[in-house]
XYZ file of C-alpha atoms in Angstrom:
739
model
C 0.026 0.319 -0.010
C 1.007 4.145 -0.080
C -0.419 6.851 0.885
C -1.162 10.391 0.115
C -2.572 14.360 0.902
C -5.793 14.845 -1.370
C -6.707 18.667 -0.799
C -9.627 20.856 -1.826
C -12.029 23.589 -1.179
C -13.575 21.925 2.096
C -9.950 20.258 3.618
C -7.841 17.565 3.268
C -7.822 14.149 3.116
C -5.290 10.726 3.375
C -6.252 8.129 0.728
C -4.919 4.822 0.585
C -3.704 3.241 -2.284
C -2.814 -0.584 -2.854
C 0.215 -0.754 -4.391
C -0.577 -1.102 -8.167
C 1.182 -3.606 -11.052
C 2.278 -2.985 -14.791
C 1.682 -5.481 -17.187
C 4.652 -7.562 -16.599
C 3.462 -11.500 -17.046
C 0.697 -10.267 -19.538
C 2.481 -7.161 -21.547
C -0.469 -5.562 -21.810
C -0.044 -1.493 -21.198
C -2.527 -1.866 -17.457
C -2.155 2.212 -17.259
C -2.751 3.353 -20.627
C -5.838 0.371 -20.267
C -6.849 1.426 -16.580
C -6.077 5.854 -18.417
C -9.237 5.256 -20.679
C -11.567 3.381 -18.747
C -11.039 6.382 -16.665
C -11.509 8.857 -19.306
C -15.220 7.088 -19.918
C -16.051 6.778 -15.891
C -14.986 10.645 -15.908
C -17.296 12.347 -18.546
C -20.335 13.389 -16.215
C -17.243 14.701 -13.464
C -16.164 17.214 -16.912
C -20.309 18.221 -17.521
C -20.844 18.706 -13.688
C -17.665 20.972 -13.866
C -18.219 22.399 -17.273
C -22.129 23.855 -15.694
C -19.886 25.120 -12.645
C -18.152 27.143 -14.588
C -20.935 28.678 -15.992
C -22.331 29.421 -12.467
C -19.283 30.835 -11.905
C -19.409 32.893 -15.007
C -22.729 34.451 -15.313
C -22.065 34.640 -11.271
C -19.291 37.398 -12.234
C -21.243 38.610 -15.497
C -24.606 39.883 -13.088
C -22.162 41.341 -10.378
C -20.015 43.361 -13.888
C -23.833 44.728 -14.296
C -24.296 45.680 -10.530
C -21.276 46.995 -10.804
C -22.298 49.479 -13.909
C -25.685 50.156 -11.796
C -23.986 50.800 -8.054
C -21.747 53.627 -11.030
C -25.486 55.230 -12.848
C -26.788 55.142 -8.902
C -24.756 57.315 -7.894
C -24.621 59.573 -10.725
C -28.401 59.685 -10.895
C -28.018 60.914 -6.941
C -25.808 63.810 -8.324
C -29.053 64.539 -10.391
C -30.686 65.068 -7.753
C -28.998 67.903 -5.864
C -30.546 70.893 -6.889
C -27.956 73.349 -7.573
C -27.197 71.017 -10.296
C -30.099 72.957 -12.289
C -29.925 75.974 -10.436
C -27.146 76.796 -12.552
C -26.272 80.793 -12.225
C -24.607 83.183 -14.160
C -23.196 86.431 -12.937
C -21.946 89.742 -14.836
C -20.295 93.067 -13.242
C -20.759 96.465 -14.860
C -17.495 97.740 -14.344
C -15.007 95.237 -12.767
C -12.262 97.546 -12.021
C -14.148 98.280 -8.826
C -16.422 94.573 -7.392
C -16.207 91.611 -9.020
C -18.184 88.213 -9.065
C -19.128 85.342 -8.577
C -21.784 82.307 -7.804
C -22.644 79.483 -6.591
C -25.347 77.028 -8.560
C -28.251 76.926 -6.622
C -28.024 81.062 -5.473
C -31.043 83.943 -6.046
C -31.036 85.480 -9.426
C -31.769 89.769 -8.800
C -29.804 92.213 -8.894
C -26.970 93.879 -6.752
C -25.926 97.825 -6.853
C -23.045 98.632 -4.860
C -22.959 102.721 -5.045
C -20.112 103.417 -2.404
C -17.282 102.325 -1.755
C -15.539 104.646 0.961
C -12.054 102.131 2.019
C -10.663 98.628 1.376
C -10.455 96.241 3.952
C -6.792 96.359 5.101
C -4.936 94.347 7.491
C -2.454 95.351 10.619
C 0.767 96.201 9.982
C 3.781 96.843 12.244
C 7.286 97.474 11.675
C 10.398 98.233 14.724
C 10.916 101.057 15.190
C 15.089 100.862 13.850
C 18.005 98.310 12.607
C 18.302 95.135 15.224
C 22.003 94.862 14.566
C 25.044 96.004 16.481
C 26.979 96.358 13.813
C 25.078 97.501 10.493
C 28.304 96.583 8.204
C 27.556 92.773 9.080
C 24.487 92.695 10.222
C 23.145 89.717 12.637
C 22.552 85.774 11.381
C 19.368 85.119 11.413
C 20.567 81.215 11.254
C 22.144 80.863 13.754
C 21.194 80.752 17.459
C 20.615 83.143 19.679
C 22.813 82.558 22.927
C 25.530 82.406 20.666
C 24.756 85.806 18.679
C 23.783 87.850 21.175
C 26.471 90.042 20.426
C 25.261 90.712 16.594
C 22.222 92.396 18.275
C 21.544 96.515 19.091
C 20.161 95.067 22.583
C 22.395 92.350 23.657
C 20.761 92.132 26.553
C 17.787 89.369 26.439
C 17.321 88.476 29.755
C 18.728 84.269 29.185
C 17.544 81.817 32.480
C 18.597 78.703 32.649
C 16.593 75.721 32.905
C 15.810 72.155 31.929
C 13.051 72.123 28.695
C 10.124 69.622 27.812
C 7.705 69.449 25.625
C 4.449 66.980 25.964
C 2.073 66.366 23.206
C -1.403 64.720 25.693
C -4.103 63.162 23.923
C -7.593 63.678 25.363
C -9.039 59.815 25.495
C -10.280 59.636 29.567
C -13.488 60.916 31.854
C -11.792 63.931 33.322
C -11.888 65.943 30.261
C -10.918 68.679 32.289
C -7.694 68.311 33.684
C -4.163 66.566 31.875
C -0.712 66.277 34.203
C 2.522 66.329 33.152
C 4.330 63.354 33.375
C 7.788 64.848 35.459
C 10.711 62.502 35.831
C 11.912 61.737 39.607
C 13.328 64.645 40.744
C 12.218 67.069 38.042
C 9.854 70.337 38.823
C 8.369 73.536 37.590
C 10.841 75.735 37.563
C 9.309 79.129 40.565
C 10.279 82.616 39.087
C 8.899 84.160 41.668
C 9.696 83.562 45.239
C 6.725 84.052 47.004
C 3.964 82.926 44.926
C 4.482 79.794 41.613
C 4.832 81.742 38.052
C 6.848 79.204 35.842
C 7.338 79.038 32.386
C 4.856 77.733 30.155
C 3.341 77.752 26.612
C 0.238 75.599 26.371
C -2.080 74.471 23.192
C -5.105 73.032 22.727
C -5.386 72.029 19.262
C -3.110 73.964 18.088
C -4.600 76.898 19.542
C -2.691 79.007 22.422
C -4.690 78.849 26.024
C -4.606 82.252 28.666
C -3.096 80.386 31.839
C -3.253 81.661 35.151
C -0.385 80.198 37.970
C -1.978 78.259 41.292
C -0.454 76.410 43.917
C -1.882 73.667 45.389
C -2.787 75.322 48.920
C -4.719 78.479 46.964
C -8.401 76.129 46.331
C -10.403 79.689 46.352
C -8.504 81.295 43.450
C -11.501 81.357 40.833
C -11.934 81.151 37.592
C -12.043 84.527 36.091
C -15.109 85.561 34.096
C -14.468 84.954 30.608
C -15.744 83.159 28.104
C -12.491 82.070 26.270
C -10.879 79.227 27.898
C -7.779 79.298 30.092
C -5.249 77.421 32.305
C -4.329 76.969 35.914
C -1.447 75.740 36.299
C -0.551 74.375 39.582
C 3.322 73.363 41.019
C 2.885 69.962 40.932
C 2.418 69.948 37.000
C -1.648 69.574 37.209
C -2.963 71.343 34.574
C -6.680 72.552 34.763
C -8.655 73.559 32.318
C -11.487 76.204 32.910
C -13.370 74.349 29.661
C -14.497 70.818 29.791
C -12.149 69.572 26.339
C -13.442 67.067 23.659
C -12.578 63.335 23.502
C -9.001 63.181 20.920
C -8.575 66.322 21.628
C -4.268 67.286 21.922
C -2.880 69.047 23.758
C 0.626 70.482 23.316
C 2.615 71.528 26.463
C 5.840 73.493 26.174
C 7.610 73.873 29.589
C 10.166 74.636 32.228
C 11.594 71.995 34.596
C 14.408 72.348 37.588
C 16.690 70.628 35.013
C 17.005 68.400 32.344
C 17.233 64.666 32.983
C 18.315 62.660 29.350
C 19.716 59.057 29.708
C 22.806 58.829 26.824
C 24.572 55.513 25.768
C 28.741 54.323 24.517
C 28.552 50.951 22.473
C 31.931 49.138 21.917
C 31.083 46.859 18.859
C 34.759 45.533 16.610
C 36.481 46.842 19.614
C 36.267 50.603 18.430
C 34.637 51.863 21.550
C 32.363 55.584 20.162
C 33.695 57.930 22.638
C 31.253 60.625 22.402
C 27.186 61.609 23.002
C 25.570 64.728 21.855
C 22.815 66.515 24.586
C 20.408 69.520 24.466
C 23.317 72.801 23.469
C 23.498 76.589 24.904
C 23.942 75.246 28.538
C 24.327 76.527 30.929
C 28.227 76.223 32.470
C 28.866 74.533 35.722
C 25.024 72.659 35.660
C 26.013 69.524 34.122
C 26.497 66.705 35.501
C 26.981 62.984 34.561
C 26.763 59.675 36.329
C 27.473 56.225 35.440
C 27.018 53.446 37.714
C 27.807 54.675 40.962
C 29.868 57.305 40.509
C 28.882 61.651 39.664
C 30.704 63.908 37.725
C 30.286 67.418 37.840
C 31.821 69.888 35.083
C 34.342 72.578 35.675
C 33.948 75.605 32.956
C 38.335 76.054 31.054
C 38.931 79.270 32.247
C 39.952 80.815 28.698
C 43.053 83.519 28.011
C 41.613 86.609 25.813
C 43.042 85.132 22.920
C 39.468 82.386 23.194
C 36.853 84.674 23.867
C 35.740 83.973 20.525
C 35.515 80.325 20.569
C 33.087 77.757 22.227
C 32.855 77.447 25.502
C 34.394 74.816 26.354
C 34.205 72.642 30.080
C 35.931 69.965 31.506
C 34.686 66.806 34.345
C 37.110 65.129 36.240
C 38.391 62.426 37.922
C 40.340 63.789 40.838
C 42.820 65.524 38.907
C 42.415 63.524 36.292
C 40.287 65.215 32.920
C 38.092 61.530 32.310
C 35.395 63.669 29.447
C 34.861 67.200 27.895
C 32.296 68.910 27.600
C 31.671 71.761 24.132
C 28.300 74.179 26.038
C 27.114 75.950 22.961
C 26.905 72.263 21.452
C 25.611 70.261 23.887
C 28.437 67.973 23.285
C 30.284 65.141 25.661
C 33.418 63.478 24.428
C 35.435 61.241 26.343
C 38.932 59.934 26.871
C 40.234 56.884 25.710
C 41.473 55.897 29.094
C 38.308 55.965 30.834
C 36.673 54.084 28.272
C 39.128 51.702 28.519
C 38.894 51.151 31.486
C 34.502 51.031 31.506
C 34.546 49.300 28.561
C 35.998 45.071 30.237
C 36.066 42.624 27.951
C 32.284 41.473 29.115
C 30.306 45.254 28.869
C 29.200 46.338 25.310
C 27.327 48.853 26.090
C 27.765 51.773 29.177
C 24.636 53.789 30.122
C 25.665 57.453 31.160
C 22.857 60.012 33.194
C 22.610 63.562 32.293
C 21.049 66.235 34.574
C 21.675 70.009 33.096
C 20.128 73.092 32.178
C 19.944 75.169 28.979
C 20.042 79.242 28.414
C 16.671 79.869 27.350
C 14.244 82.967 26.737
C 10.235 83.773 26.520
C 8.059 86.297 24.784
C 4.013 86.454 24.285
C 2.176 87.823 21.904
C -1.158 87.822 21.290
C -3.989 89.501 18.548
C -7.713 89.869 17.353
C -8.722 87.873 14.860
C -11.916 86.911 13.272
C -12.023 83.559 15.954
C -11.879 85.958 19.033
C -8.508 87.031 21.194
C -5.533 84.335 20.418
C -2.196 83.722 22.921
C 0.602 82.098 22.644
C 3.426 82.105 25.420
C 6.906 81.544 23.602
C 10.177 79.244 24.754
C 12.985 79.732 23.041
C 15.976 77.687 23.830
C 19.299 79.506 22.624
C 20.352 77.606 20.295
C 17.402 78.808 18.120
C 17.251 80.997 15.653
C 15.887 84.625 14.277
C 14.835 82.432 11.640
C 13.123 79.719 13.266
C 11.095 82.324 16.152
C 9.951 83.675 12.931
C 8.688 81.069 11.870
C 7.344 79.304 14.854
C 4.973 83.005 15.077
C 4.218 82.460 11.545
C 3.511 78.553 12.130
C 1.141 79.304 15.135
C -2.413 79.878 15.163
C -1.630 83.895 15.891
C -2.469 84.626 12.902
C 0.966 86.993 12.149
C 3.633 86.956 9.228
C 7.153 88.356 11.175
C 9.522 88.781 8.168
C 13.162 90.664 8.829
C 14.858 92.311 5.949
C 18.170 92.068 5.972
C 18.923 95.491 3.119
C 16.949 97.424 6.016
C 17.639 95.970 9.381
C 13.795 95.983 9.779
C 11.886 93.713 11.400
C 7.658 94.052 10.620
C 4.770 91.607 11.284
C 1.635 91.679 9.509
C -1.908 90.290 10.328
C -3.312 87.337 7.550
C -6.080 88.175 7.135
C -7.903 91.760 6.893
C -10.572 93.211 8.621
C -10.511 95.312 13.349
C -11.269 93.097 15.313
C -10.478 94.557 18.532
C -11.357 98.051 19.725
C -11.444 100.827 17.581
C -8.861 103.309 19.354
C -6.983 99.473 20.241
C -4.330 97.625 18.553
C -5.066 94.246 16.803
C -1.614 93.039 17.747
C -0.745 92.882 21.524
C 3.200 92.921 22.267
C 4.360 92.934 25.980
C 7.702 94.236 26.988
C 10.957 91.907 26.510
C 12.816 90.065 23.487
C 10.009 91.349 20.577
C 10.388 95.335 22.288
C 14.205 95.556 24.176
C 15.756 93.038 20.963
C 13.637 92.976 18.174
C 12.962 97.448 18.587
C 9.168 97.016 18.198
C 7.183 99.177 20.103
C 5.124 98.202 23.137
C 1.518 97.460 22.264
C -0.613 96.060 25.167
C -4.262 95.873 25.880
C -4.214 99.313 27.118
C -2.351 101.193 24.164
C -4.769 103.880 23.021
C -3.759 104.254 19.549
C -5.859 107.804 19.328
C -2.767 108.677 22.197
C -0.248 107.799 20.174
C 2.120 109.765 18.112
C 1.997 111.048 14.069
C 4.531 107.472 12.969
C 4.329 104.733 10.081
C 5.581 102.294 12.596
C 1.835 101.216 12.896
C -0.606 101.088 10.545
C -4.167 99.833 12.065
C -6.410 96.996 9.879
C -9.750 98.365 9.415
C -12.844 97.138 7.845
C -14.148 97.286 4.080
C -16.803 100.011 4.254
C -19.575 99.674 0.909
C -22.877 100.479 0.222
C -25.239 97.909 -1.429
C -28.625 98.281 -2.905
C -28.856 101.482 -0.615
C -27.732 99.715 2.284
C -24.306 101.131 4.004
C -22.506 98.031 5.595
C -18.596 96.582 6.460
C -16.716 93.254 6.534
C -13.710 92.893 7.778
C -12.219 91.081 3.768
C -12.711 92.452 0.930
C -13.741 89.076 -0.748
C -17.767 88.407 1.013
C -20.139 86.597 0.125
C -23.934 87.350 0.453
C -27.083 85.196 -0.739
C -24.575 82.623 -2.485
C -22.662 85.441 -3.997
C -19.667 85.877 -3.669
C -18.614 89.861 -4.175
C -15.318 91.270 -4.502
C -13.914 95.359 -4.031
C -11.531 96.055 -5.873
C -10.649 99.732 -5.624
C -12.619 101.898 -3.449
C -15.428 104.653 -5.835
C -16.564 107.752 -4.031
C -20.797 108.210 -4.947
C -21.161 110.220 -7.816
C -18.090 109.782 -8.875
C -18.108 106.971 -11.271
C -22.066 104.800 -11.952
C -22.364 102.342 -9.495
C -21.454 98.916 -10.744
C -24.122 96.884 -11.244
C -24.315 93.051 -10.326
C -26.573 90.498 -11.938
C -27.821 87.009 -11.325
C -29.088 85.167 -13.405
C -30.070 81.287 -15.001
C -27.145 80.116 -16.896
C -29.763 78.324 -19.225
C -26.442 77.105 -21.376
C -24.923 75.507 -18.534
C -27.906 73.299 -17.810
C -29.033 72.602 -21.202
C -25.038 70.859 -21.020
C -26.380 69.337 -17.565
C -29.374 67.295 -18.399
C -28.070 66.726 -22.124
C -25.180 64.958 -19.737
C -27.594 63.033 -18.326
C -29.122 61.639 -21.303
C -25.602 60.725 -22.331
C -24.566 58.579 -19.522
C -28.357 57.101 -18.836
C -27.710 55.947 -22.547
C -24.794 54.437 -22.399
C -25.261 52.750 -19.362
C -28.791 51.522 -21.187
C -26.861 50.981 -24.420
C -24.014 49.033 -22.509
C -26.898 46.181 -20.597
C -29.467 45.905 -23.382
C -25.625 44.788 -25.694
C -26.486 42.096 -22.626
C -29.574 41.027 -23.188
C -28.910 40.687 -27.079
C -26.382 39.204 -27.091
C -26.128 35.832 -29.429
C -26.454 31.987 -27.331
C -23.886 29.485 -28.954
C -25.103 26.518 -27.306
C -22.254 24.306 -28.455
C -19.899 26.217 -27.230
C -19.643 25.475 -23.837
C -16.101 26.259 -21.409
C -13.143 24.448 -21.934
C -11.925 21.156 -19.855
C -8.146 20.283 -19.711
C -7.991 18.073 -21.404
C -9.634 19.797 -24.605
C -7.795 22.921 -23.577
C -4.447 21.069 -23.848
C -5.689 20.698 -27.945
C -6.310 24.260 -28.655
C -3.635 26.869 -29.104
C -3.804 29.938 -26.153
C -5.526 31.671 -28.958
C -8.024 29.478 -29.926
C -9.046 29.355 -26.466
C -9.219 32.334 -25.980
C -11.786 32.490 -28.765
C -13.604 29.621 -28.078
C -13.991 31.116 -24.335
C -15.754 34.651 -25.648
C -17.891 32.920 -28.031
C -18.756 30.446 -24.894
C -19.016 33.877 -22.464
C -21.512 35.489 -24.733
C -24.912 35.214 -24.289
C -25.078 34.436 -20.669
C -27.420 37.064 -19.027
C -29.415 37.015 -22.791
C -32.815 37.988 -21.707
C -32.641 38.436 -18.209
C -35.844 38.575 -16.834
C -34.028 41.077 -13.914
C -32.145 43.234 -16.670
C -34.463 43.026 -18.640
C -37.591 43.404 -15.955
C -35.300 47.118 -15.605
C -35.453 48.342 -18.845
C -39.359 48.150 -19.718
C -40.367 49.843 -16.232
C -37.352 52.351 -17.351
C -38.780 52.915 -20.703
C -42.821 53.321 -18.315
C -40.531 55.842 -15.984
C -39.548 58.123 -19.374
C -42.928 58.194 -20.774
C -44.259 58.597 -17.437
C -46.357 62.180 -16.108
C -45.030 63.376 -12.875
C -48.082 65.066 -11.034
C -47.380 68.354 -8.975
C -49.322 71.692 -8.456
C -46.730 73.343 -8.881
C -44.982 71.809 -12.691
C -45.754 74.397 -15.602
C -48.744 71.401 -17.061
C -47.052 72.103 -20.596
C -44.274 70.601 -18.720
C -45.511 67.714 -16.715
C -43.585 64.402 -19.246
C -39.981 64.974 -20.591
C -41.795 64.335 -23.866
C -43.358 67.701 -23.182
C -39.535 69.607 -23.023
C -38.350 66.630 -26.186
C -36.763 64.530 -24.452
C -38.845 60.770 -25.917
C -37.588 57.353 -26.081
C -35.543 56.087 -29.472
C -38.469 54.636 -32.816
C -37.838 51.307 -31.355
C -39.881 50.085 -28.870
C -37.246 47.233 -26.743
C -35.338 49.217 -26.527
C -35.307 52.552 -23.579
C -32.944 54.922 -25.050
C -33.338 58.648 -25.234
C -33.169 61.354 -27.644
C -33.171 65.026 -27.666
C -34.474 67.953 -29.541
C -32.381 70.023 -28.330
C -33.833 74.007 -30.102
C -37.192 72.531 -27.683
C -35.636 71.564 -24.756
C -33.910 74.954 -25.116
C -36.677 76.677 -25.852
C -38.459 75.357 -22.905
C -35.250 75.571 -20.490
C -35.624 79.631 -21.484
C -39.189 79.727 -20.904
C -39.770 78.117 -17.166
C -36.583 76.245 -15.598
C -37.741 76.116 -12.782
C -40.214 73.563 -14.183
C -37.782 71.656 -15.871
C -36.367 70.857 -11.897
C -39.616 69.938 -10.285
C -39.871 67.733 -13.110
C -36.899 65.423 -12.918
C -36.115 66.087 -8.963
C -39.401 66.166 -8.292
C -40.647 67.543 -4.780
C -39.774 65.947 -1.347
C -42.779 63.112 -1.048
C -43.917 60.336 -2.588
C -46.546 61.264 -4.935
C -44.919 64.368 -6.811
C -41.607 62.762 -6.984
C -39.754 63.307 -10.616
C -38.690 61.156 -13.526
C -34.307 60.657 -11.115
C -36.091 59.526 -8.163
C -38.102 56.807 -9.866
C -34.669 55.649 -12.533
C -32.916 55.773 -9.144
C -35.349 52.962 -7.535
C -35.837 50.416 -10.112
C -32.300 50.637 -10.065
C -31.695 50.267 -7.127
C -34.909 47.120 -6.522
C -32.479 45.977 -9.797
C -29.533 46.005 -7.607
C -30.970 44.098 -5.030
C -32.949 41.413 -7.422
C -29.419 40.950 -8.764
C -26.972 40.423 -5.388
C -29.652 38.032 -4.182
C -28.930 36.042 -6.668
C -25.175 36.665 -7.812
C -24.341 38.241 -4.639
C -21.588 40.647 -3.976
C -16.840 39.421 -3.273
C -18.074 40.627 0.982
C -20.691 37.149 0.440
C -20.430 32.813 0.647
C -21.805 31.410 -0.810
C -24.913 30.022 1.103
C -25.427 34.038 1.051
C -26.501 33.877 -3.049
C -28.600 32.118 -5.149
C -26.169 30.962 -7.485
C -23.698 30.455 -4.609
C -25.578 27.897 -2.984
C -25.883 26.690 -6.981
C -21.757 26.893 -6.415
C -21.549 24.898 -3.319
C -23.870 21.453 -4.727
C -22.131 21.069 -7.349
C -18.893 21.413 -5.577
C -19.890 18.881 -3.313
C -21.130 16.963 -6.369
C -17.785 16.989 -7.981
C -16.024 15.488 -4.541
C -18.265 13.260 -4.015
C -17.803 12.788 -8.010
C -14.140 12.335 -7.770
C -14.002 10.284 -4.546
C -15.625 7.444 -6.222
C -14.378 7.213 -9.524
C -10.188 6.910 -7.467
C -11.946 3.851 -6.334
C -13.764 3.336 -9.638
C -9.949 3.484 -10.462
C -8.486 1.123 -7.667
C -10.732 -1.872 -8.156
C -9.221 -1.390 -11.913
C -5.784 -1.489 -10.440
C -7.013 -4.521 -8.881
C -8.516 -6.543 -10.896
C -5.711 -5.942 -13.635
C -3.180 -7.018 -10.639
C -5.414 -10.261 -10.161
C -4.699 -10.669 -13.661
C -0.874 -10.443 -13.478
C -0.619 -12.520 -10.604
C -2.638 -15.755 -12.038
C -0.831 -15.491 -15.599
C 2.678 -15.569 -13.840
C 1.404 -18.635 -11.390
C 0.252 -20.328 -15.231
C 3.897 -18.822 -16.794
C 5.153 -21.010 -13.512
C 3.342 -23.713 -13.640
C 3.270 -23.978 -18.037
C 7.427 -23.676 -16.925
C 7.847 -26.599 -14.178
C 6.036 -28.895 -16.665
C 8.248 -28.455 -19.360
C 10.817 -29.192 -17.024
C 9.498 -33.129 -17.163
C 10.047 -33.452 -21.070
C 13.080 -32.480 -20.583
């Protein structure tokens, strides 16, 4: 006996087959004989396999049609939208002053702008003077500010020292008013005031800055400020308490300063080569760095430099007694260990050396606030000493403040410009709020606090306040914060000022765009005819009865090109006169002839034929043809009735042609899916699938019977061979007696 495994779509089975003996005794080709016998036995199985293949082809053909109907159903949905029928055009009598665009669905009418007193303008300010100490050697905007502070006219940045940290916290818990910073062991928020708690911190929720109020854990009686804006209390233990409840998935971004920064770095040994440098943050405070290796901590000692070295990098040493084990570059943050020290640390078993580091950076902060169309915006900026002026400007430009900061190297001056036009603060107050500090002392801007009164400032070109556009439309004097604004679906853009009486008033006319409506309807008819033609082609496709799916043996007898041609003929006509598709064509043809009942519809335009759209002369087809002149006349006469005819009303009784077609297509798709299923359905969930499954079971049982039959044939021939061999042996024995 021999054993082999056979796998099929429903698992695997082990079959035991007797050893098959060829015709050595009889001289017969038993394998060929059995093969021929089995070919005859397989004829019914081949027929079942072909029937299964036909079902699979029919299922695929149905699904292909269903995909076409799905796309068409979506297109029909688009034709139910109002804007596809209320297509508008807009004209301006003088585009030098006013231009306009219009959205489909906007109301028709005329707007007259008789006066444009002023255009909307954004607030802008520039600093009072150049920022560089030497006008011939201006500040390098790409270098860290701590290293080039002497390049500024005022070098006093007010540098502070501490550990700069950042966290991003996603709200996903029930208490959506409180978050807690993840302070490391030994870290505390750095207190800037000795008598009460205050720290440098920047909080943003979904990119929008939050106004911060400080609070110690003992000050429980402090109340929220009287404002609708979201503000936050910051406790000394790192708890942040928001006035307003945050939403699930809101992101809170926090930049803050702690008493010291804690970091861990590693040195590695590979192929007897030892890494000797590690990198931490730069612009470090001298004498503030500790490195801990094992149980031993080393503190930096600044190197005293003579006058000739003052322009070089600030350097320090880590010592073990009098021995220098490492040097540190305070500016870059690079620590380099000596070879002798590393050779001691890296024994044969040691491949990694962990180093814990505490440090303090030089940094400064500044605040900015703006009044915008979305309310007042705040942001506190924490700037490390390694940050360049370019990076500072990018932080401002990318914030929610709605500002653009720009440095001009020619004039050595800086400007701040609002990114949106209009006036959003009180009439005599600035839209840009600048507190004393980096912006006033280093970048030389004038101080503009919340209480600064613009009318009290001396005449100056340093600040130009933003203001709204003022104009008169249809006799109404009004304002907008932008020169582009929308009224009733019409978008106006003011281009220049225009005094009353100095020029003809500008008239903006909104009318129906009848030509575009004609093209829309024509586009619908073209799409409809395209889908109908594809379906009718399938319904009328010839069926070739003599062309069946090819079996494996039949394929071997044909060339590849002959196989393709045969399969094309065999697949033809699978959906010929299909009842589902035939019924859909009949229903659509009836729907297109139907009269739409709607009291608001023009009595002379209650059907497609009344506006020049009819089915073709071929009564078996549902395709449409257009009388273009008649359709244009109907659109010109009553475009509202055109919309009602196609879209209809909101109730079932007065639905238009499109709604009826969608319903017919939907019902057909449902029927096809119940028969042919979809890609995400199992075979047992649709009719053809169950039939295919039944064929698979029959094929499996038939193949099992054929294997048993084949095995029986071989056993019979084996018995015959054995009998012949025994007879031959007996003959040989008898012949020996006559020798």
